[in-house]
Amino acid sequence: MKYSTIFIIGLLILGSCKTSTVKVKKSDEVATTFYFTRHAEKDKDGTRDPNLSATGKQRAANLATQLKDKNIKAIYSTNYKRTKQTAQPLADALGLEVKIYDPNKLKALKTMLLEKHKKGSILIVGHSNTTPTLVNTFMETDKYAPLNDADEFDKIFTVQIRKDGFKTSEMITGLT
């Protein structure tokens, strides 16, 4: 009798517990994710448009590995060897063409990207000053400062835009 009373009380307690499921509204779903990074390490050859160094080539390969499963639909780069070479390993892995943009027209780039890319993920490769500026342009805020030109090559910024237009941003460190 004692055990059956405990069993019945236990059932009553369990029966009174509510289970809840969280449903994600369609408007809360992420529609587009933009990945922004600066070019990898460049050769110090004294030219205005150097190639990537051996370390930079390895970092570009690591970027491709890190982003290859992120549903990247398009890749954009400025028209410099170092930015194109940073983007190219991922473009090769995904069979995409690297599209060129003008780093002096970031507002126009933002407008074009938002109009053209409503789904999936996009990679944009820029420079120590233009990459944070472009992220700030997307977020309509002044959240991110320029990167240290000498040694800050390990950052990836993300901007996620939900179907309802809500935007979030994050800076990820650790790109090796």
GROMACS .gro file of C-alpha atoms in nm:
model
  176
    1MET     CA    1   0.000   0.000   0.000
    2LYS     CA    2   0.285   0.238   0.088
    3TYR     CA    3   0.453   0.189  -0.253
    4SER     CA    4   0.131   0.231  -0.447
    5THR     CA    5   0.064   0.560  -0.266
    6ILE     CA    6   0.414   0.683  -0.356
    7PHE     CA    7   0.363   0.566  -0.715
    8ILE     CA    8   0.031   0.753  -0.744
    9ILE     CA    9   0.182   1.071  -0.594
   10GLY     CA   10   0.470   1.043  -0.840
   11LEU     CA   11   0.229   1.012  -1.131
   12LEU     CA   12   0.035   1.314  -1.010
   13ILE     CA   13   0.353   1.519  -0.987
   14LEU     CA   14   0.465   1.413  -1.335
   15GLY     CA   15   0.120   1.478  -1.476
   16SER     CA   16   0.120   1.829  -1.339
   17CYS     CA   17   0.448   1.917  -1.510
   18LYS     CA   18   0.404   2.104  -1.834
   19THR     CA   19   0.629   2.041  -2.125
   20SER     CA   20   0.690   2.326  -2.358
   21THR     CA   21   0.827   2.334  -2.702
   22VAL     CA   22   0.981   2.644  -2.846
   23LYS     CA   23   0.869   2.708  -3.197
   24VAL     CA   24   1.080   2.938  -3.406
   25LYS     CA   25   0.865   3.181  -3.594
   26LYS     CA   26   0.943   3.213  -3.963
   27SER     CA   27   1.038   3.576  -3.901
   28ASP     CA   28   1.300   3.466  -3.645
   29GLU     CA   29   1.481   3.236  -3.888
   30VAL     CA   30   1.816   3.355  -4.020
   31ALA     CA   31   1.786   3.427  -4.389
   32THR     CA   32   2.139   3.545  -4.471
   33THR     CA   33   2.472   3.527  -4.294
   34PHE     CA   34   2.754   3.752  -4.408
   35TYR     CA   35   3.112   3.656  -4.315
   36PHE     CA   36   3.368   3.935  -4.326
   37THR     CA   37   3.744   3.896  -4.289
   38ARG     CA   38   4.052   4.086  -4.386
   39HIS     CA   39   4.316   3.940  -4.613
   40ALA     CA   40   4.571   3.702  -4.465
   41GLU     CA   41   4.937   3.789  -4.404
   42LYS     CA   42   5.109   3.946  -4.703
   43ASP     CA   43   5.465   3.932  -4.829
   44LYS     CA   44   5.676   4.229  -4.730
   45ASP     CA   45   5.812   4.286  -5.078
   46GLY     CA   46   5.780   4.665  -5.078
   47THR     CA   47   5.510   4.673  -5.346
   48ARG     CA   48   5.163   4.819  -5.316
   49ASP     CA   49   5.003   4.491  -5.418
   50PRO     CA   50   5.197   4.201  -5.263
   51ASN     CA   51   5.109   3.833  -5.272
   52LEU     CA   52   5.029   3.638  -4.959
   53SER     CA   53   5.320   3.509  -4.755
   54ALA     CA   54   5.352   3.136  -4.680
   55THR     CA   55   5.178   3.201  -4.346
   56GLY     CA   56   4.904   3.391  -4.528
   57LYS     CA   57   4.851   3.109  -4.777
   58GLN     CA   58   4.809   2.866  -4.488
   59ARG     CA   59   4.561   3.100  -4.317
   60ALA     CA   60   4.364   3.129  -4.644
   61ALA     CA   61   4.352   2.748  -4.666
   62ASN     CA   62   4.232   2.734  -4.304
   63LEU     CA   63   3.962   2.991  -4.381
   64ALA     CA   64   3.839   2.766  -4.662
   65THR     CA   65   3.828   2.469  -4.426
   66GLN     CA   66   3.643   2.670  -4.162
   67LEU     CA   67   3.377   2.804  -4.402
   68LYS     CA   68   3.335   2.525  -4.658
   69ASP     CA   69   3.027   2.382  -4.483
   70LYS     CA   70   2.860   2.719  -4.413
   71ASN     CA   71   2.637   2.732  -4.722
   72ILE     CA   72   2.848   3.001  -4.891
   73LYS     CA   73   2.670   3.115  -5.208
   74ALA     CA   74   2.901   3.400  -5.316
   75ILE     CA   75   3.248   3.536  -5.242
   76TYR     CA   76   3.356   3.898  -5.277
   77SER     CA   77   3.703   4.051  -5.262
   78THR     CA   78   3.874   4.378  -5.334
   79ASN     CA   79   4.091   4.381  -5.645
   80TYR     CA   80   4.423   4.320  -5.469
   81LYS     CA   81   4.632   4.005  -5.488
   82ARG     CA   82   4.627   3.951  -5.111
   83THR     CA   83   4.247   3.968  -5.081
   84LYS     CA   84   4.181   3.758  -5.391
   85GLN     CA   85   4.438   3.500  -5.275
   86THR     CA   86   4.269   3.487  -4.933
   87ALA     CA   87   3.930   3.418  -5.094
   88GLN     CA   88   4.047   3.182  -5.369
   89PRO     CA   89   4.093   2.855  -5.172
   90LEU     CA   90   3.728   2.866  -5.058
   91ALA     CA   91   3.613   2.967  -5.406
   92ASP     CA   92   3.803   2.671  -5.552
   93ALA     CA   93   3.660   2.430  -5.293
   94LEU     CA   94   3.304   2.545  -5.367
   95GLY     CA   95   3.337   2.602  -5.741
   96LEU     CA   96   3.259   2.973  -5.709
   97GLU     CA   97   3.402   3.280  -5.878
   98VAL     CA   98   3.551   3.555  -5.663
   99LYS     CA   99   3.362   3.875  -5.742
  100ILE     CA  100   3.542   4.208  -5.714
  101TYR     CA  101   3.410   4.507  -5.518
  102ASP     CA  102   3.535   4.861  -5.466
  103PRO     CA  103   3.644   4.920  -5.102
  104ASN     CA  104   3.580   5.292  -5.151
  105LYS     CA  105   3.206   5.230  -5.205
  106LEU     CA  106   3.102   5.034  -4.896
  107LYS     CA  107   2.749   5.175  -4.870
  108ALA     CA  108   2.681   5.081  -5.231
  109LEU     CA  109   2.827   4.735  -5.163
  110LYS     CA  110   2.597   4.689  -4.863
  111THR     CA  111   2.293   4.788  -5.069
  112MET     CA  112   2.387   4.553  -5.352
  113LEU     CA  113   2.460   4.260  -5.118
  114LEU     CA  114   2.132   4.300  -4.930
  115GLU     CA  115   1.934   4.320  -5.253
  116LYS     CA  116   2.111   4.034  -5.428
  117HIS     CA  117   2.154   3.785  -5.142
  118LYS     CA  118   1.835   3.705  -4.952
  119LYS     CA  119   1.937   3.351  -4.849
  120GLY     CA  120   2.250   3.155  -4.767
  121SER     CA  121   2.590   3.281  -4.664
  122ILE     CA  122   2.830   3.525  -4.827
  123LEU     CA  123   3.204   3.583  -4.769
  124ILE     CA  124   3.350   3.931  -4.810
  125VAL     CA  125   3.729   3.971  -4.792
  126GLY     CA  126   3.868   4.318  -4.730
  127HIS     CA  127   4.133   4.504  -4.536
  128SER     CA  128   4.220   4.599  -4.177
  129ASN     CA  129   4.026   4.925  -4.206
  130THR     CA  130   3.749   4.844  -4.454
  131THR     CA  131   3.633   4.515  -4.302
  132PRO     CA  132   3.523   4.657  -3.962
  133THR     CA  133   3.386   4.965  -4.138
  134LEU     CA  134   3.173   4.747  -4.366
  135VAL     CA  135   3.040   4.548  -4.069
  136ASN     CA  136   2.954   4.878  -3.896
  137THR     CA  137   2.780   4.992  -4.215
  138PHE     CA  138   2.567   4.675  -4.215
  139MET     CA  139   2.482   4.718  -3.847
  140GLU     CA  140   2.432   5.096  -3.871
  141THR     CA  141   2.652   5.145  -3.567
  142ASP     CA  142   3.014   5.215  -3.477
  143LYS     CA  143   3.078   4.892  -3.287
  144TYR     CA  144   3.405   4.771  -3.442
  145ALA     CA  145   3.735   4.959  -3.463
  146PRO     CA  146   3.986   4.909  -3.745
  147LEU     CA  147   4.209   4.605  -3.702
  148ASN     CA  148   4.578   4.635  -3.623
  149ASP     CA  149   4.736   4.636  -3.967
  150ALA     CA  150   5.055   4.467  -3.848
  151ASP     CA  151   4.924   4.156  -3.677
  152GLU     CA  152   4.546   4.116  -3.659
  153PHE     CA  153   4.467   3.851  -3.919
  154ASP     CA  154   4.263   3.606  -3.709
  155LYS     CA  155   3.922   3.778  -3.701
  156ILE     CA  156   3.602   3.681  -3.876
  157PHE     CA  157   3.299   3.902  -3.834
  158THR     CA  158   2.949   3.771  -3.888
  159VAL     CA  159   2.631   3.960  -3.955
  160GLN     CA  160   2.314   3.755  -3.951
  161ILE     CA  161   1.996   3.898  -4.094
  162ARG     CA  162   1.668   3.735  -4.001
  163LYS     CA  163   1.370   3.717  -4.231
  164ASP     CA  164   1.205   3.998  -4.032
  165GLY     CA  165   1.510   4.222  -4.097
  166PHE     CA  166   1.656   4.201  -3.744
  167LYS     CA  167   2.039   4.197  -3.754
  168THR     CA  168   2.302   4.062  -3.517
  169SER     CA  169   2.680   4.082  -3.538
  170GLU     CA  170   2.969   3.906  -3.376
  171MET     CA  171   3.347   3.909  -3.401
  172ILE     CA  172   3.506   3.565  -3.383
  173THR     CA  173   3.874   3.528  -3.301
  174GLY     CA  174   4.065   3.215  -3.374
  175LEU     CA  175   4.116   3.187  -3.747
  176THR     CA  176   4.456   3.019  -3.764
   0.00000   0.00000   0.00000
